[in-house]
Coordinates of N, CA and C in Angstrom, one line a residue:
F1 N 44.7 223.9 -54.7 CA 46.0 223.3 -54.7 C 45.9 221.9 -55.4
I2 N 47.0 221.5 -56.0 CA 47.0 220.2 -56.6 C 48.3 219.4 -56.2
Y3 N 48.2 218.1 -56.2 CA 49.4 217.3 -56.1 C 49.2 216.2 -57.2
V4 N 50.3 215.9 -57.9 CA 50.3 214.9 -58.9 C 51.5 214.0 -58.6
G5 N 51.2 212.7 -58.4 CA 52.3 211.8 -58.2 C 51.8 210.6 -57.4
R6 N 52.8 209.8 -57.0 CA 52.6 208.6 -56.2 C 52.1 209.0 -54.8
L7 N 51.1 208.2 -54.3 CA 50.6 208.5 -52.9 C 51.4 207.6 -51.9
K8 N 52.4 208.3 -51.3 CA 53.2 207.6 -50.3 C 53.1 208.5 -49.1
F9 N 52.6 207.9 -48.0 CA 52.3 208.6 -46.7 C 53.6 209.1 -46.1
E10 N 54.6 208.3 -46.0 CA 55.9 208.8 -45.5 C 56.9 208.5 -46.6
G11 N 58.1 208.0 -46.3 CA 59.1 207.7 -47.3 C 59.4 208.9 -48.1
Q12 N 59.6 208.7 -49.5 CA 60.0 209.7 -50.3 C 59.0 210.9 -50.5
K13 N 57.7 210.6 -50.7 CA 56.8 211.7 -51.0 C 56.2 212.4 -49.8
R14 N 56.3 211.8 -48.6 CA 55.9 212.5 -47.3 C 54.6 213.2 -47.4
L15 N 53.5 212.6 -47.9 CA 52.2 213.2 -48.0 C 51.7 213.5 -46.6
K16 N 52.1 212.7 -45.6 CA 51.8 213.0 -44.2 C 52.1 214.4 -43.8
D17 N 53.3 214.9 -44.2 CA 53.7 216.3 -44.0 C 52.7 217.3 -44.6
M18 N 52.3 217.0 -45.9 CA 51.4 217.9 -46.6 C 50.1 217.9 -45.9
L19 N 49.6 216.8 -45.5 CA 48.3 216.7 -44.9 C 48.3 217.4 -43.5
D20 N 49.4 217.2 -42.7 CA 49.5 217.9 -41.5 C 49.5 219.4 -41.6
A21 N 50.2 219.9 -42.7 CA 50.2 221.3 -42.9 C 48.8 221.8 -43.3
F22 N 48.2 221.1 -44.2 CA 46.8 221.5 -44.6 C 45.9 221.5 -43.4
A23 N 46.1 220.7 -42.4 CA 45.2 220.6 -41.2 C 45.2 221.9 -40.5
G24 N 46.2 222.7 -40.6 CA 46.3 224.0 -39.9 C 45.9 225.2 -40.7
V25 N 45.5 225.0 -42.0 CA 45.1 226.1 -42.9 C 43.6 226.3 -42.7
T26 N 43.3 227.6 -42.6 CA 41.9 228.0 -42.4 C 41.5 228.8 -43.6
G27 N 40.2 228.9 -43.7 CA 39.6 229.7 -44.9 C 39.1 228.7 -46.0
K28 N 38.9 229.3 -47.1 CA 38.4 228.6 -48.3 C 39.5 228.0 -49.1
W29 N 39.7 226.7 -49.1 CA 40.7 226.1 -49.9 C 40.3 224.7 -50.1
E30 N 41.0 224.1 -51.2 CA 40.8 222.7 -51.4 C 42.1 222.2 -52.1
C31 N 42.4 220.9 -51.9 CA 43.6 220.3 -52.6 C 43.1 219.0 -53.3
H32 N 43.5 218.9 -54.5 CA 43.2 217.8 -55.4 C 44.4 216.9 -55.6
F33 N 44.3 215.6 -55.3 CA 45.3 214.7 -55.4 C 45.1 213.8 -56.6
I34 N 46.0 213.8 -57.6 CA 45.9 213.0 -58.8 C 47.1 212.0 -58.7
G35 N 46.7 210.8 -58.6 CA 47.7 209.7 -58.5 C 47.2 208.6 -57.7
D36 N 48.0 207.6 -57.6 CA 47.7 206.4 -56.8 C 49.0 205.9 -56.2
G37 N 48.9 204.9 -55.3 CA 50.0 204.3 -54.7 C 49.6 203.4 -53.6
S38 N 50.6 202.7 -53.1 CA 50.3 201.7 -52.0 C 49.8 202.3 -50.8
D39 N 49.9 203.6 -50.6 CA 49.5 204.3 -49.3 C 48.2 205.1 -49.6
A40 N 47.5 204.9 -50.7 CA 46.3 205.7 -50.9 C 45.3 205.7 -49.8
D41 N 45.0 204.5 -49.3 CA 44.0 204.3 -48.3 C 44.5 205.0 -47.0
V42 N 45.8 204.8 -46.7 CA 46.4 205.4 -45.5 C 46.2 207.0 -45.5
C43 N 46.6 207.5 -46.7 CA 46.5 209.0 -46.9 C 45.0 209.5 -46.7
Q44 N 44.1 208.8 -47.3 CA 42.7 209.2 -47.2 C 42.2 209.1 -45.8
A45 N 42.5 208.0 -45.1 CA 42.1 207.8 -43.7 C 42.7 208.9 -42.8
Y46 N 44.0 209.3 -43.1 CA 44.6 210.3 -42.3 C 44.0 211.7 -42.5
A47 N 43.6 212.0 -43.7 CA 42.9 213.2 -44.0 C 41.6 213.3 -43.2
Q48 N 40.9 212.1 -43.2 CA 39.6 212.1 -42.5 C 39.9 212.2 -41.0
Q49 N 40.9 211.6 -40.5 CA 41.3 211.7 -39.0 C 41.6 213.1 -38.7
L50 N 42.3 213.9 -39.6 CA 42.6 215.3 -39.3 C 41.4 216.2 -39.4
G51 N 40.3 215.7 -40.0 CA 39.1 216.5 -40.1 C 39.2 217.5 -41.3
I52 N 40.0 217.1 -42.3 CA 40.1 218.0 -43.5 C 39.5 217.4 -44.8
N53 N 38.8 216.3 -44.6 CA 38.3 215.5 -45.7 C 37.4 216.4 -46.7
E54 N 36.7 217.4 -46.1 CA 35.8 218.2 -47.0 C 36.6 219.1 -47.9
H55 N 37.9 219.2 -47.6 CA 38.8 220.1 -48.4 C 39.6 219.3 -49.4
I56 N 39.7 217.9 -49.3 CA 40.5 217.1 -50.0 C 39.8 216.3 -51.0
F57 N 40.3 216.2 -52.3 CA 39.6 215.4 -53.3 C 40.7 214.4 -53.9
W58 N 40.3 213.2 -53.9 CA 41.2 212.1 -54.4 C 40.7 211.7 -55.8
H59 N 41.5 211.9 -56.8 CA 41.0 211.6 -58.2 C 41.7 210.3 -58.7
G60 N 42.5 209.7 -58.0 CA 43.2 208.4 -58.4 C 44.1 208.7 -59.6
W61 N 44.6 207.6 -60.2 CA 45.5 207.6 -61.3 C 44.7 208.1 -62.5
Q62 N 45.4 209.0 -63.3 CA 44.8 209.6 -64.5 C 45.8 209.4 -65.6
A63 N 45.4 208.8 -66.8 CA 46.3 208.6 -67.9 C 46.9 210.0 -68.4
D64 N 46.2 211.0 -68.3 CA 46.6 212.4 -68.7 C 46.3 213.3 -67.6
P65 N 47.2 213.4 -66.5 CA 46.8 214.2 -65.4 C 46.7 215.6 -65.7
W66 N 47.5 216.2 -66.5 CA 47.4 217.6 -66.8 C 46.2 218.0 -67.6
G67 N 45.8 217.1 -68.5 CA 44.5 217.2 -69.2 C 43.3 217.1 -68.3
F68 N 43.4 216.2 -67.3 CA 42.4 216.1 -66.3 C 42.3 217.3 -65.5
I69 N 43.4 217.9 -65.1 CA 43.4 219.1 -64.3 C 42.8 220.3 -65.1
Q70 N 43.2 220.4 -66.4 CA 42.6 221.5 -67.2 C 41.1 221.3 -67.4
N71 N 40.7 220.1 -67.6 CA 39.2 219.9 -67.9 C 38.3 219.8 -66.6
H72 N 38.9 219.4 -65.5 CA 38.0 219.1 -64.3 C 38.3 220.0 -63.1
I73 N 39.5 220.6 -63.0 CA 39.8 221.4 -61.8 C 39.9 222.8 -62.2
K74 N 40.5 223.1 -63.3 CA 40.6 224.4 -63.9 C 41.3 225.5 -63.0
N75 N 40.8 226.0 -62.0 CA 41.4 227.1 -61.2 C 42.3 226.5 -60.2
V76 N 43.6 226.5 -60.5 CA 44.7 226.0 -59.7 C 45.6 227.1 -59.2
S77 N 45.7 227.3 -57.9 CA 46.6 228.3 -57.4 C 48.1 227.8 -57.3
A78 N 48.2 226.5 -56.9 CA 49.6 226.0 -56.8 C 49.7 224.5 -56.8
F79 N 50.8 224.0 -57.2 CA 51.2 222.6 -57.1 C 52.0 222.5 -55.8
V80 N 51.7 221.5 -55.0 CA 52.4 221.3 -53.7 C 53.1 220.0 -53.7
M81 N 54.4 220.0 -53.3 CA 55.2 218.8 -53.2 C 55.9 218.8 -51.9
S82 N 55.8 217.7 -51.1 CA 56.4 217.6 -49.8 C 57.5 216.5 -49.7
S83 N 58.2 216.2 -50.7 CA 59.1 215.1 -50.8 C 60.3 215.3 -49.8
A84 N 60.8 214.1 -49.4 CA 62.0 214.1 -48.6 C 63.2 214.1 -49.4
F85 N 63.1 213.6 -50.7 CA 64.2 213.6 -51.7 C 63.6 213.4 -53.0
E86 N 64.3 213.9 -54.0 CA 63.9 213.8 -55.4 C 65.1 213.6 -56.3
G87 N 64.9 213.3 -57.6 CA 66.0 213.3 -58.5 C 65.8 214.6 -59.3
L88 N 65.2 214.6 -60.4 CA 64.7 215.7 -61.2 C 63.2 215.7 -61.1
P89 N 62.6 216.5 -60.3 CA 61.1 216.4 -60.1 C 60.4 216.9 -61.3
M90 N 60.1 216.0 -62.2 CA 59.4 216.4 -63.5 C 58.0 217.0 -63.2
T91 N 57.3 216.6 -62.2 CA 56.0 217.2 -61.9 C 56.1 218.7 -61.7
L92 N 57.2 219.2 -61.0 CA 57.4 220.6 -60.8 C 57.5 221.3 -62.2
L93 N 58.3 220.8 -63.0 CA 58.5 221.4 -64.3 C 57.3 221.3 -65.2
E94 N 56.6 220.2 -65.1 CA 55.3 220.1 -65.8 C 54.3 221.1 -65.4
A95 N 54.2 221.3 -64.0 CA 53.2 222.3 -63.5 C 53.6 223.7 -64.0
M96 N 54.9 224.0 -63.9 CA 55.3 225.3 -64.3 C 55.1 225.5 -65.8
S97 N 55.3 224.5 -66.6 CA 55.0 224.6 -68.0 C 53.6 225.0 -68.3
Y98 N 52.7 224.8 -67.4 CA 51.3 225.2 -67.5 C 51.1 226.5 -66.8
G99 N 52.1 227.1 -66.3 CA 52.0 228.4 -65.6 C 51.5 228.3 -64.2
I100 N 51.7 227.1 -63.6 CA 51.2 226.9 -62.2 C 52.4 227.1 -61.2
Y101 N 52.1 228.0 -60.3 CA 53.0 228.3 -59.2 C 53.3 227.0 -58.4
C102 N 54.5 226.8 -57.9 CA 54.8 225.6 -57.1 C 55.4 225.8 -55.7
V103 N 54.9 225.0 -54.8 CA 55.4 225.1 -53.4 C 56.0 223.7 -53.2
S104 N 57.3 223.7 -52.7 CA 58.0 222.4 -52.6 C 58.9 222.5 -51.4
S105 N 59.1 221.3 -50.8 CA 60.2 221.2 -49.8 C 61.5 221.4 -50.6
D106 N 62.5 221.9 -49.9 CA 63.8 222.2 -50.5 C 64.7 220.9 -50.3
C107 N 64.1 219.8 -50.7 CA 64.8 218.5 -50.5 C 66.0 218.4 -51.4
P108 N 66.9 217.4 -51.0 CA 68.1 217.2 -51.8 C 67.8 216.9 -53.3
S109 N 68.4 217.6 -54.2 CA 68.4 217.3 -55.6 C 67.1 217.6 -56.2
G110 N 67.0 218.8 -56.9 CA 65.9 219.1 -57.7 C 65.2 220.4 -57.5
P111 N 64.3 220.5 -56.5 CA 63.5 221.6 -56.3 C 64.2 223.0 -56.3
G112 N 65.4 223.0 -55.5 CA 66.1 224.2 -55.4 C 66.8 224.6 -56.7
D113 N 66.9 223.7 -57.7 CA 67.4 224.0 -59.0 C 66.4 224.6 -59.9
I114 N 65.1 224.4 -59.6 CA 64.0 224.7 -60.4 C 63.2 226.0 -59.9
I115 N 63.0 226.0 -58.6 CA 62.1 227.0 -58.0 C 63.0 228.3 -57.7
R116 N 62.5 229.4 -58.2 CA 63.1 230.7 -57.9 C 62.0 231.4 -57.1
N117 N 62.4 231.7 -55.8 CA 61.5 232.2 -54.8 C 60.7 233.4 -55.3
Q118 N 59.4 233.3 -55.1 CA 58.4 234.3 -55.5 C 58.3 234.6 -57.0
V119 N 59.2 233.9 -57.8 CA 59.1 234.1 -59.3 C 58.2 233.0 -59.8
N120 N 58.5 231.7 -59.4 CA 57.7 230.6 -59.9 C 57.3 229.7 -58.8
G121 N 57.6 230.0 -57.6 CA 57.2 229.2 -56.5 C 57.9 229.6 -55.2
R122 N 57.7 228.7 -54.2 CA 58.3 228.9 -52.9 C 58.9 227.5 -52.4
L123 N 60.0 227.6 -51.7 CA 60.6 226.5 -51.0 C 60.5 226.6 -49.5
Y124 N 60.4 225.4 -48.9 CA 60.4 225.4 -47.4 C 61.3 224.2 -47.0
P125 N 61.8 224.3 -45.8 CA 62.7 223.2 -45.3 C 62.0 221.9 -45.2
P126 N 62.6 220.8 -45.7 CA 61.9 219.5 -45.7 C 61.5 219.1 -44.3
G127 N 60.3 218.6 -44.2 CA 59.8 218.2 -42.9 C 59.2 219.3 -42.0
D128 N 59.4 220.5 -42.4 CA 58.9 221.7 -41.6 C 57.5 222.0 -42.0
T129 N 56.5 221.2 -41.4 CA 55.1 221.4 -41.7 C 54.6 222.8 -41.3
L130 N 55.2 223.4 -40.3 CA 54.7 224.7 -39.9 C 55.1 225.7 -41.0
A131 N 56.3 225.6 -41.6 CA 56.7 226.5 -42.7 C 55.8 226.3 -43.9
L132 N 55.5 225.0 -44.2 CA 54.6 224.8 -45.3 C 53.2 225.3 -45.0
Q133 N 52.7 225.1 -43.8 CA 51.4 225.6 -43.4 C 51.3 227.1 -43.6
A134 N 52.4 227.8 -43.2 CA 52.4 229.3 -43.3 C 52.4 229.8 -44.8
I135 N 53.1 229.1 -45.6 CA 53.1 229.4 -47.1 C 51.7 229.2 -47.6
L136 N 51.1 228.0 -47.3 CA 49.7 227.7 -47.8 C 48.7 228.7 -47.3
Q137 N 48.8 229.1 -46.0 CA 47.9 230.0 -45.4 C 48.0 231.4 -46.1
E138 N 49.2 231.8 -46.3 CA 49.5 233.1 -47.0 C 48.8 233.1 -48.4
M139 N 48.9 231.9 -49.1 CA 48.3 231.9 -50.4 C 46.8 231.9 -50.3
V140 N 46.2 231.3 -49.3 CA 44.7 231.3 -49.1 C 44.3 232.7 -48.8
D141 N 45.0 233.4 -47.9 CA 44.7 234.7 -47.5 C 44.8 235.8 -48.6
S142 N 45.9 235.7 -49.4 CA 46.1 236.6 -50.5 C 46.5 235.9 -51.7
A143 N 45.6 235.9 -52.7 CA 45.9 235.1 -53.9 C 46.7 235.8 -54.9
S144 N 47.6 236.7 -54.5 CA 48.5 237.4 -55.4 C 49.7 236.5 -55.8
L145 N 49.6 236.0 -57.0 CA 50.7 235.2 -57.5 C 51.2 235.7 -58.8
P146 N 52.5 235.3 -59.2 CA 53.0 235.8 -60.4 C 52.2 235.4 -61.6
D147 N 52.4 236.2 -62.7 CA 51.7 235.9 -63.9 C 52.1 234.5 -64.5
A148 N 51.1 233.8 -65.0 CA 51.4 232.4 -65.5 C 52.5 232.4 -66.6
Q149 N 52.5 233.4 -67.4 CA 53.5 233.4 -68.5 C 54.9 233.6 -67.9
Q150 N 55.0 234.4 -66.8 CA 56.3 234.6 -66.1 C 56.8 233.2 -65.5
I151 N 55.8 232.4 -65.0 CA 56.2 231.1 -64.5 C 56.6 230.2 -65.6
V152 N 55.9 230.2 -66.8 CA 56.3 229.4 -67.9 C 57.7 229.7 -68.4
S153 N 58.0 231.0 -68.5 CA 59.3 231.4 -69.1 C 60.4 231.2 -68.0
S154 N 60.1 231.1 -66.8 CA 61.1 230.9 -65.7 C 61.9 229.6 -65.8
I155 N 61.3 228.7 -66.6 CA 62.0 227.4 -66.8 C 62.5 227.2 -68.2
D156 N 62.8 228.2 -68.9 CA 63.3 228.1 -70.3 C 64.4 227.2 -70.4
N157 N 65.3 227.1 -69.5 CA 66.5 226.2 -69.6 C 66.1 224.8 -69.6
F158 N 64.9 224.4 -69.2 CA 64.5 223.0 -69.1 C 63.7 222.5 -70.3
Y159 N 63.3 223.5 -71.2 CA 62.6 223.1 -72.4 C 63.6 222.4 -73.4
D160 N 63.1 221.4 -74.2 CA 63.9 220.6 -75.0 C 64.9 221.4 -75.9
E161 N 64.4 222.4 -76.6 CA 65.3 223.1 -77.6 C 66.4 223.8 -76.8
T162 N 66.2 224.5 -75.7 CA 67.2 225.1 -75.0 C 68.1 224.2 -74.3
Y163 N 67.6 223.1 -73.7 CA 68.4 222.1 -73.0 C 69.3 221.4 -74.0
Y164 N 68.9 221.0 -75.2 CA 69.7 220.3 -76.1 C 70.8 221.3 -76.7
Q165 N 70.4 222.5 -76.9 CA 71.4 223.5 -77.3 C 72.5 223.7 -76.3
T166 N 72.1 223.8 -75.0 CA 73.1 224.0 -73.9 C 74.0 222.8 -73.9
M167 N 73.5 221.5 -74.0 CA 74.3 220.3 -74.0 C 75.2 220.3 -75.2
K168 N 74.7 220.7 -76.4 CA 75.6 220.7 -77.6 C 76.7 221.7 -77.4
T169 N 76.5 222.9 -76.8 CA 77.5 223.9 -76.6 C 78.5 223.3 -75.6
I170 N 78.1 222.6 -74.6 CA 79.1 222.1 -73.6 C 79.9 221.0 -74.3
V171 N 79.3 220.1 -75.0 CA 80.1 219.1 -75.7 C 81.1 219.7 -76.7
D172 N 80.6 220.7 -77.5 CA 81.4 221.3 -78.5 C 82.6 222.0 -77.8
N173 N 82.4 222.7 -76.7 CA 83.5 223.4 -76.0 C 84.4 222.4 -75.4
T174 N 83.9 221.3 -74.9 CA 84.8 220.3 -74.4 C 85.7 219.7 -75.4
L175 N 85.1 219.3 -76.6 CA 85.9 218.8 -77.7 C 86.9 219.8 -78.2
R176 N 86.5 221.1 -78.3 CA 87.4 222.1 -78.8 C 88.6 222.2 -77.8
H177 N 88.3 222.2 -76.5 CA 89.3 222.3 -75.5 C 90.3 221.1 -75.6
Q178 N 89.8 219.9 -75.8 CA 90.6 218.7 -75.9 C 91.5 218.8 -77.2
N179 N 91.0 219.3 -78.3 CA 91.7 219.4 -79.5 C 92.8 220.4 -79.5
N180 N 92.6 221.4 -78.6 CA 93.6 222.5 -78.5 C 94.8 222.1 -77.5
R181 N 94.8 220.9 -77.0 CA 95.9 220.5 -76.1 C 97.1 220.2 -76.8

């Protein structure tokens, strides 16, 4: 598993929830955290307190996180995000653009607009660490995930060319509608 972003124990990113969920996962797994933040030390100490330190790897801030992942982590099952709220979570889209399955809280604004259940990821109720734990455990127990190309193509509407064409169509239709009044 991977996480890319600011290390915030509670607040927006809720890494406490993620670490609590991982504490209940058994079997062979690991999670790599790429990023930094004011709560980095708190997150690391909490992972140690939970007894999951041998499964957790802290890589700090990386100028090119996705290049770092490709060159140093390689075998990624899923990107995990436990946010309490988001705007447009670019890290979900970035992960999917690399064919990485995503598990995210269904927090207000964002993940529910991007994740299609069992197609490119899974959603769970925000703050429900047991639901997150169950999804993670299921992934550890059976590594059957959608094809990476299926994940990449599932976000076609967010790629530049498609996005701009959609916006142009909306603007053109609006102008046409206004001119026909």
